[in-house]
Short mmCIF file of C-alpha atoms and ligand atoms in Angstrom, two decimals:
data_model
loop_
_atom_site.label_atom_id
_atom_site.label_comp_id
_atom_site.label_asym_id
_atom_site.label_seq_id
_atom_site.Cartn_x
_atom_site.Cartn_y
_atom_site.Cartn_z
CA UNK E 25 -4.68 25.74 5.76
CA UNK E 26 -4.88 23.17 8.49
CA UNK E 27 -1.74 20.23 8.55
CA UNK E 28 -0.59 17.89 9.81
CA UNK E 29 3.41 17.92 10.19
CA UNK E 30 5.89 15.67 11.35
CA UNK E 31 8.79 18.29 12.54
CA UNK E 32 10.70 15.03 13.95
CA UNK E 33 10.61 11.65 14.25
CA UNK E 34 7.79 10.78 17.26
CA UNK E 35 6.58 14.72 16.96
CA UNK E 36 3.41 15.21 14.59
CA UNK E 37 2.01 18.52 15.07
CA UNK E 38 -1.56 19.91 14.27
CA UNK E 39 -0.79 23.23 13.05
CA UNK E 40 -1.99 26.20 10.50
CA UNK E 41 0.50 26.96 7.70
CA UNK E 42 0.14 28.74 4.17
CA UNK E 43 -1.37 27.34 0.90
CA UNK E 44 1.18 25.22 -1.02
CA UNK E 45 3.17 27.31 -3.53
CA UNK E 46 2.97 25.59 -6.91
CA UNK E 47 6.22 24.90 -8.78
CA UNK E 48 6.19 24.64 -12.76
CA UNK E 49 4.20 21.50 -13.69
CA UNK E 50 2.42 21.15 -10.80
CA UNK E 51 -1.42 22.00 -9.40
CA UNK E 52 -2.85 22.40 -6.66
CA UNK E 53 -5.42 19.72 -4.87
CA UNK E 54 -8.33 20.49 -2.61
CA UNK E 55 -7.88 17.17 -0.34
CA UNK E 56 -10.79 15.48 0.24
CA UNK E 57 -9.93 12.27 1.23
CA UNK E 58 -6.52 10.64 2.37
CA UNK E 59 -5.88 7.02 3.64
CA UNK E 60 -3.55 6.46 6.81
CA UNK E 61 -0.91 3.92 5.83
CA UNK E 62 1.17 1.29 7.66
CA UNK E 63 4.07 3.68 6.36
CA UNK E 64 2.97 6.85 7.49
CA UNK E 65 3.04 5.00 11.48
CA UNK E 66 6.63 3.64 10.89
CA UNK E 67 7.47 6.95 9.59
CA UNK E 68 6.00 8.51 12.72
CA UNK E 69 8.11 6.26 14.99
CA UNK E 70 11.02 5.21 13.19
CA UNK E 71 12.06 7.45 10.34
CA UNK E 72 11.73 5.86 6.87
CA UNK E 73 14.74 5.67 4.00
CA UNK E 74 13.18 8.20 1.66
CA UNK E 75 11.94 10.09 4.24
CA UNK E 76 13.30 13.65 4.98
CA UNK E 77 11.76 15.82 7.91
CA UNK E 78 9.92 18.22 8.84
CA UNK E 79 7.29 16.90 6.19
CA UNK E 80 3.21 16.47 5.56
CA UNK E 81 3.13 12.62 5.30
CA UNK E 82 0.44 10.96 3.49
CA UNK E 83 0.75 9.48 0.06
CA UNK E 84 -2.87 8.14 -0.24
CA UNK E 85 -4.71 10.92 -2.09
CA UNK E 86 -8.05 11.93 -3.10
CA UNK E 87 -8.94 15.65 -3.95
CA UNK E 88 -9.77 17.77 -6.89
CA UNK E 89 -8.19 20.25 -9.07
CA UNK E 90 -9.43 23.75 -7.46
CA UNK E 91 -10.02 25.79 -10.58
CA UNK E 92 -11.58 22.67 -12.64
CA UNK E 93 -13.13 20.65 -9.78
CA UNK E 94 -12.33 17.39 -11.08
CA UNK E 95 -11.51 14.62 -8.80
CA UNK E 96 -8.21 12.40 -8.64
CA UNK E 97 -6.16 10.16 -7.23
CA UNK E 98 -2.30 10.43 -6.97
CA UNK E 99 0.11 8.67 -7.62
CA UNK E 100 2.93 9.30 -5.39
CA UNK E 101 5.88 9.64 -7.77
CA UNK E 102 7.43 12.49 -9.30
CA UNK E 103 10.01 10.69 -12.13
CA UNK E 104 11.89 11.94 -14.38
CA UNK E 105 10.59 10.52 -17.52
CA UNK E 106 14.76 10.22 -19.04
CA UNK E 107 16.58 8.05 -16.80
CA UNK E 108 16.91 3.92 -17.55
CA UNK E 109 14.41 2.95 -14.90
CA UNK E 110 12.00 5.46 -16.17
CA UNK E 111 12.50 3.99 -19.93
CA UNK E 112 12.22 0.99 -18.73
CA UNK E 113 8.42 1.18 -17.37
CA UNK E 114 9.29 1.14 -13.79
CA UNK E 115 9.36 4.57 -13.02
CA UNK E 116 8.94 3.48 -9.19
CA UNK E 117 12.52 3.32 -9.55
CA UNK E 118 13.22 6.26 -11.46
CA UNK E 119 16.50 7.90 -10.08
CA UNK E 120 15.61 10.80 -9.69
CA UNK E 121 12.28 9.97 -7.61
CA UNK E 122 10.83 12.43 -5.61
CA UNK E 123 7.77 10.59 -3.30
CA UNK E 124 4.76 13.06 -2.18
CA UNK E 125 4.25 12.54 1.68
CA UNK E 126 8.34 10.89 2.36
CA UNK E 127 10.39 13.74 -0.06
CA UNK E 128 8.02 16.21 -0.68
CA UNK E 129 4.54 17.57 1.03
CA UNK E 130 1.52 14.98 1.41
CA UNK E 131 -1.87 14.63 1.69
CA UNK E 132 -2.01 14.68 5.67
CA UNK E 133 -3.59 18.70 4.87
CA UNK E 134 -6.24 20.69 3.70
CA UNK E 135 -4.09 21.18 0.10
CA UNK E 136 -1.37 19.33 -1.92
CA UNK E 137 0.54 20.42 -4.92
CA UNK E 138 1.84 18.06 -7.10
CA UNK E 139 2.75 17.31 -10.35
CA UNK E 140 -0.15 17.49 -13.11
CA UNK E 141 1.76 13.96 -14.36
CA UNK E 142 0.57 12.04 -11.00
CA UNK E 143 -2.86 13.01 -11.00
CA UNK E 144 -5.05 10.01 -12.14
CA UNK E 145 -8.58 10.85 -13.27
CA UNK E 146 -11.48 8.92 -11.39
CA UNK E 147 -15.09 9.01 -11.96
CA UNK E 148 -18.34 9.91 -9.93
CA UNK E 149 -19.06 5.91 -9.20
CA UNK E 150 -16.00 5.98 -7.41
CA UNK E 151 -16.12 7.65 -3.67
CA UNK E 152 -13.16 9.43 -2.35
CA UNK E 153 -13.23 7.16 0.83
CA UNK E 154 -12.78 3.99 -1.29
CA UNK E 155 -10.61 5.79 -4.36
CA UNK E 156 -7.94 6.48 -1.76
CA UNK E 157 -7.25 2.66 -2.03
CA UNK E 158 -5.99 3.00 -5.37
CA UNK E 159 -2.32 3.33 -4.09
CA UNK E 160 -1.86 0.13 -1.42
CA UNK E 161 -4.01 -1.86 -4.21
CA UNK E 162 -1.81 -0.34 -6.92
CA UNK E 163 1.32 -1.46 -4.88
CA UNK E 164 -0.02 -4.95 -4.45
CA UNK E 165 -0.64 -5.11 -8.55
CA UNK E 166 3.21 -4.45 -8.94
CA UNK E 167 4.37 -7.15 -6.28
CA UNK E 168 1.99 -9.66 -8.45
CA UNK E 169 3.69 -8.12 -11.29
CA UNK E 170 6.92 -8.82 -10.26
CA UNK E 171 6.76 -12.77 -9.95
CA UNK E 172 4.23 -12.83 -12.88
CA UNK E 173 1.57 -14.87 -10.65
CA UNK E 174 -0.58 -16.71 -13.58
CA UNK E 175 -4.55 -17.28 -13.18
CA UNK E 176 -5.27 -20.44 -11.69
CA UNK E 177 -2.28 -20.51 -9.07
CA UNK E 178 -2.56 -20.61 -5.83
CA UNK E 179 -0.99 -17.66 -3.97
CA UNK E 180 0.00 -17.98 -0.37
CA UNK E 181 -0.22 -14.10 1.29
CA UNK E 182 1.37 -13.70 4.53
CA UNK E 183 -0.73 -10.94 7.09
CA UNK E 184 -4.61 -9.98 6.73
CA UNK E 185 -3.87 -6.03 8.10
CA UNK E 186 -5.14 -4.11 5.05
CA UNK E 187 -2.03 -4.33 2.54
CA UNK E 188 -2.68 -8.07 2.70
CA UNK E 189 -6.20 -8.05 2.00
CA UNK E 190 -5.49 -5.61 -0.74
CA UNK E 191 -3.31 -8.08 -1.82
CA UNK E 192 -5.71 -10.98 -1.61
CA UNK E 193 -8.07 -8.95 -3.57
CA UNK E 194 -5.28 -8.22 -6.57
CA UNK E 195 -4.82 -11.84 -6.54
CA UNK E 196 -8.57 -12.42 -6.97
CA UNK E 197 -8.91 -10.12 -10.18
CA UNK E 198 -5.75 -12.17 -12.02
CA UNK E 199 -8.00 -15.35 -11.44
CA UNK E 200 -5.50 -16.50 -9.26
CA UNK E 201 -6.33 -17.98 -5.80
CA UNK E 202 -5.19 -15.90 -2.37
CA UNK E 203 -4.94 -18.05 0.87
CA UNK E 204 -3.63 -15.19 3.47
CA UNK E 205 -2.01 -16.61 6.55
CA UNK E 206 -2.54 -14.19 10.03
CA UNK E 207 -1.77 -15.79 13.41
CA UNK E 208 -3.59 -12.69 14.93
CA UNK E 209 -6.65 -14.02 16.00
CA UNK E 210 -7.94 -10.39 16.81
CA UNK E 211 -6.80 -9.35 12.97
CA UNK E 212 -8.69 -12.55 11.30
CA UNK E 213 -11.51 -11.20 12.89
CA UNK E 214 -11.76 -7.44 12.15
CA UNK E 215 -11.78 -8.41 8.62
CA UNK E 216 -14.75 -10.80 8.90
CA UNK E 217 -16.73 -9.27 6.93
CA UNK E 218 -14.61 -8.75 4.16
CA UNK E 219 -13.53 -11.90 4.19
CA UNK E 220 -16.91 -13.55 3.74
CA UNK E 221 -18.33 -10.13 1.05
CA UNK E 222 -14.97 -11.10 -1.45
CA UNK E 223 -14.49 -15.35 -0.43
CA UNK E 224 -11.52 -14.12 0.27
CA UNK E 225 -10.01 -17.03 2.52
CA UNK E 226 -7.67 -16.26 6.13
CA UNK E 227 -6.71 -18.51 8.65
CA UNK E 228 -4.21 -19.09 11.07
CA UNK E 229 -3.06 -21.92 9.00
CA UNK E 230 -3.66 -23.95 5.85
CA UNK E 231 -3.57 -27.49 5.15
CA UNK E 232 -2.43 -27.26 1.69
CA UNK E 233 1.58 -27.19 1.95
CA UNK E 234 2.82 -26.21 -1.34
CA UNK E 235 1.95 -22.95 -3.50
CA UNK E 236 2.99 -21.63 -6.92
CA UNK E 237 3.58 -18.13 -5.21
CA UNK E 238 4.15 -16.65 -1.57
CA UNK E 239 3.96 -12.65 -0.83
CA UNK E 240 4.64 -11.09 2.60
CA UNK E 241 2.48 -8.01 3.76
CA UNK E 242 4.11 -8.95 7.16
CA UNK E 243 7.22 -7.74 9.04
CA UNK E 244 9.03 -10.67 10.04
CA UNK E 245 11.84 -12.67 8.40
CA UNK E 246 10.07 -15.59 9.62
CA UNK E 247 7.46 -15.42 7.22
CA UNK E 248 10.19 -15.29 4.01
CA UNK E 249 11.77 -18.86 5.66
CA UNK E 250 8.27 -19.82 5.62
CA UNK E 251 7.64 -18.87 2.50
CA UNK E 252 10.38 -20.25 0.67
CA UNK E 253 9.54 -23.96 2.03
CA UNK E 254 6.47 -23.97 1.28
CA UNK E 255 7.01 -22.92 -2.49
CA UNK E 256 6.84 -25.17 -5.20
CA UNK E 257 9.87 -25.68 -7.47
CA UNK E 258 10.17 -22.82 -10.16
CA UNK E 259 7.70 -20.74 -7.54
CA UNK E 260 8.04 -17.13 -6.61
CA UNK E 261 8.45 -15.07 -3.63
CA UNK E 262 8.33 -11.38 -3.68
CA UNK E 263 9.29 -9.49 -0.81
CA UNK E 264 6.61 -6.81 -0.40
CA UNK E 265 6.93 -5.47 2.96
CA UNK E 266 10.20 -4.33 4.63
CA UNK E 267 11.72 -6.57 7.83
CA UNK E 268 11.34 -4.96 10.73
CA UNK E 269 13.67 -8.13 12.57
CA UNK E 270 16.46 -9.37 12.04
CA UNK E 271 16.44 -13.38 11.69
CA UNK E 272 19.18 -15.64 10.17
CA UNK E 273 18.38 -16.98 7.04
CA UNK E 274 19.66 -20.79 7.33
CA UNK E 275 22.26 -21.64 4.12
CA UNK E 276 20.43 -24.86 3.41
CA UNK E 277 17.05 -22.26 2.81
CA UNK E 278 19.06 -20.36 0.42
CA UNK E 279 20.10 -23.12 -1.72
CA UNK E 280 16.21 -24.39 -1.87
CA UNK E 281 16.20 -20.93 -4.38
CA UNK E 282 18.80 -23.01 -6.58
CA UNK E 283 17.75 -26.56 -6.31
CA UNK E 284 14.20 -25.40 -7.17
CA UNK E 285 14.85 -22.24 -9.09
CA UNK E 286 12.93 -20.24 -6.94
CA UNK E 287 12.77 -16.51 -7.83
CA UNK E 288 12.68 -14.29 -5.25
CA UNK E 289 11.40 -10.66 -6.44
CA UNK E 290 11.15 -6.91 -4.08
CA UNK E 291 8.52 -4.58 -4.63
CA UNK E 292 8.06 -0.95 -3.58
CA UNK E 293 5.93 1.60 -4.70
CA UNK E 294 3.69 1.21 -8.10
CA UNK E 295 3.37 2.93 -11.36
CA UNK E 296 1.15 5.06 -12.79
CA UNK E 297 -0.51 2.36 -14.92
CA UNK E 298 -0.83 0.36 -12.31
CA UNK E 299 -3.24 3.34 -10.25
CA UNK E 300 -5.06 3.48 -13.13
CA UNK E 301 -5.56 -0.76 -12.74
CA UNK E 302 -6.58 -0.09 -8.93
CA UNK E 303 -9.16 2.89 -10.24
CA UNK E 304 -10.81 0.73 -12.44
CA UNK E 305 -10.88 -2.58 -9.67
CA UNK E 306 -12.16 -0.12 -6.87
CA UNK E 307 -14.62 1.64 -8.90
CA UNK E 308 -16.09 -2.23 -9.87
CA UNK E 309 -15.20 -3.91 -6.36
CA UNK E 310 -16.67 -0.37 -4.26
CA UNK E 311 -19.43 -2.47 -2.20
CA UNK E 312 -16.27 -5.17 -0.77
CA UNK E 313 -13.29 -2.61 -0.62
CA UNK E 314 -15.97 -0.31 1.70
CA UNK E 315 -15.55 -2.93 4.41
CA UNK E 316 -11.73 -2.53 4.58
CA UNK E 317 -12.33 0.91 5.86
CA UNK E 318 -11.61 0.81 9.95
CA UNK E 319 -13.34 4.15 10.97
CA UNK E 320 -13.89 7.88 8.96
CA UNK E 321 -11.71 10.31 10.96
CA UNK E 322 -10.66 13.87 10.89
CA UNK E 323 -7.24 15.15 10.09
CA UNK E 324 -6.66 16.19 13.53
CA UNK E 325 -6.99 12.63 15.23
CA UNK E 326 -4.28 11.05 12.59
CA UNK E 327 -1.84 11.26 15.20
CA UNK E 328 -4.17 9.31 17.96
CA UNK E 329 -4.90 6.37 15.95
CA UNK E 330 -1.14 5.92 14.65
CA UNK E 331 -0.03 3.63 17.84
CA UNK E 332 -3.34 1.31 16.50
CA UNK E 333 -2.20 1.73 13.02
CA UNK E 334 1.58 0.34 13.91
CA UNK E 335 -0.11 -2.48 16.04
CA UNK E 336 -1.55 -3.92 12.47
CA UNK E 337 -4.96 -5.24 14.30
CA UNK E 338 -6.51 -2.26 12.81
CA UNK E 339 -8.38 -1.71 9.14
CA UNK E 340 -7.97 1.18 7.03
CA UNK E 341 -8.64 4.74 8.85
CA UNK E 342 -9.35 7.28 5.59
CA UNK E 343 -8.91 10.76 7.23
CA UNK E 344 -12.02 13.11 5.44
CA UNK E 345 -10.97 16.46 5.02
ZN1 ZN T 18 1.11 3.35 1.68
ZN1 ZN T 19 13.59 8.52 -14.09
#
């Protein structure tokens, strides 16, 4: 089958290797779809902390079973079902976690084989160009979940690349209200038309100061200092994407958590419910979600749009297979 492996960090090759053997539990997907994320670049060029090489990256699936032909999404995970974190509902965490496309084999080939537990069911209304979604929106749903934003607030989003738009969206189906800050000028406008489809509002700045709830799908520290200021007492921040800097944070900005009880939350990764949550959103919110969707491309030009990808002032690019 054709792949797409990353033998070392900076070194993704185009190359033909055998069919996946499948382990006990697991089947094996005909790929027909799978998203490039922010990730999968950083991975590329900088390693990742669950990431172990040479590996098939991609962790935003589409395919269908081969003997049965129906179509799924996966989630990423492979838990262990026993362990506290697992019990617990946030088998993200489980520790034991094996993640398809940074532990084990992704989607960046022709076939996948993972376990029969991750596969999420989708139906015909839903595309395998927009289904791929399910996983960044299914990651945003968890970062929501994790500060317990409440309908009617107002929910300050920090980055309009695709994981904040996702985001924005997320927000939008809790009835709560996104504002998404970008001080791209090229990103606010590739995203135009998705902004304007969904009301979704992003600017390089807001007038409102104050929000019940701040979420960065940004790399900079600056953004969390930001964000914490511009909470209101008893508000939440949840850390959603990783710092690529390294800023100070001030002591007076730390004790703004305890004067105001602000609760700061991290997020990474999703749950299986929470796919299912981004299935049904996507399958109802197809027409808008199309217009996050940067350019159709083959597997074999992954590795020339990746330095775009890491730039951020791109949309998504959902390799067809
Ligand atoms: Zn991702
Ligand atoms: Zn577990």
């Amino acid at each position: 089958m054709n792949s797409l492996i990353l033998e070392k960090i900076g070194s993704l090759n185009y190359q033909k290797i055998p069919i996946p053997a499948v382990g006990s539990g697991e089947i094996l997907l005909n790929v027909t779809h799978c998203a490039v994320c922010r990730t999968d670049a950083k991975m590329w060029k900088m390693g990742q902390r669950d990431l172990v090489v040479p590996k098939i990256l991609g962790h935003e699936i589409c395919g269908y079973e081969t003997d049965g032909r129906k179509r799924f999404v996966v989630w990423p995970g492979k838990a262990c079902g026993t362990c506290v974190q697992c019990k617990q509902g946030t088998e993200n965490l489980c520790e034991m976690m094996e993640i398809t496309g940074f532990h084990k084999n992704g989607g960046f080939a022709e076939y996948v084989a993972v376990p029969k537990s991750s596969l999420i069911p989708i139906s015909d209304a839903l595309p395998g160009n927009i289904a791929v979604m399910a996983e960044p929106l299914a990651c945003a749903i968890n970062a929501l979940e994790r500060i317990n934003v409440t309908a009617g607030s107002d929910v300050l989003i920090y980055g309009a690349g695709p994981a904040g738009l996702l985001m924005a969206l997320a927000v939008k189906e809790k009835n709560a209200n996104p504002f998404i800050i970008e001080i791209n000028p090229d990103k606010l406008k590739i995203s135009k038309k998705f902004q304007d489809e969904t009301g979704i509002k992003a600017a390089k700045e807001f007038n409102r100061v104050k929000f019940e709830f701040a979420i960065n799908a940004a790399s900079s520290v600056d953004t969390f200092l930001n964000g914490l200021k511009r909470l209101k007492s008893g508000g939440g921040f949840c850390l959603f994407s990783g710092f690529t800097d390294s800023g100070s944070i001030p002591a007076a900005l730390i004790n703004e958590i305890h004067y105001r009880q602000l609760k700061v939350a991290g997020a990474y990764g999703c749950t299986r419910g929470q796919i299912k949550e981004a299935v049904e959103i996507l399958t109802k919110q197809k027409n808008k979600v199309v217009f996050l969707i940067e350019e159709h491309i083959s597997l074999e030009q992954i590795p020339s749009v990746l330095p775009k990808v890491l730039s951020g002032a791109v949309l998504k690019f959902v390799a067809e297979l």
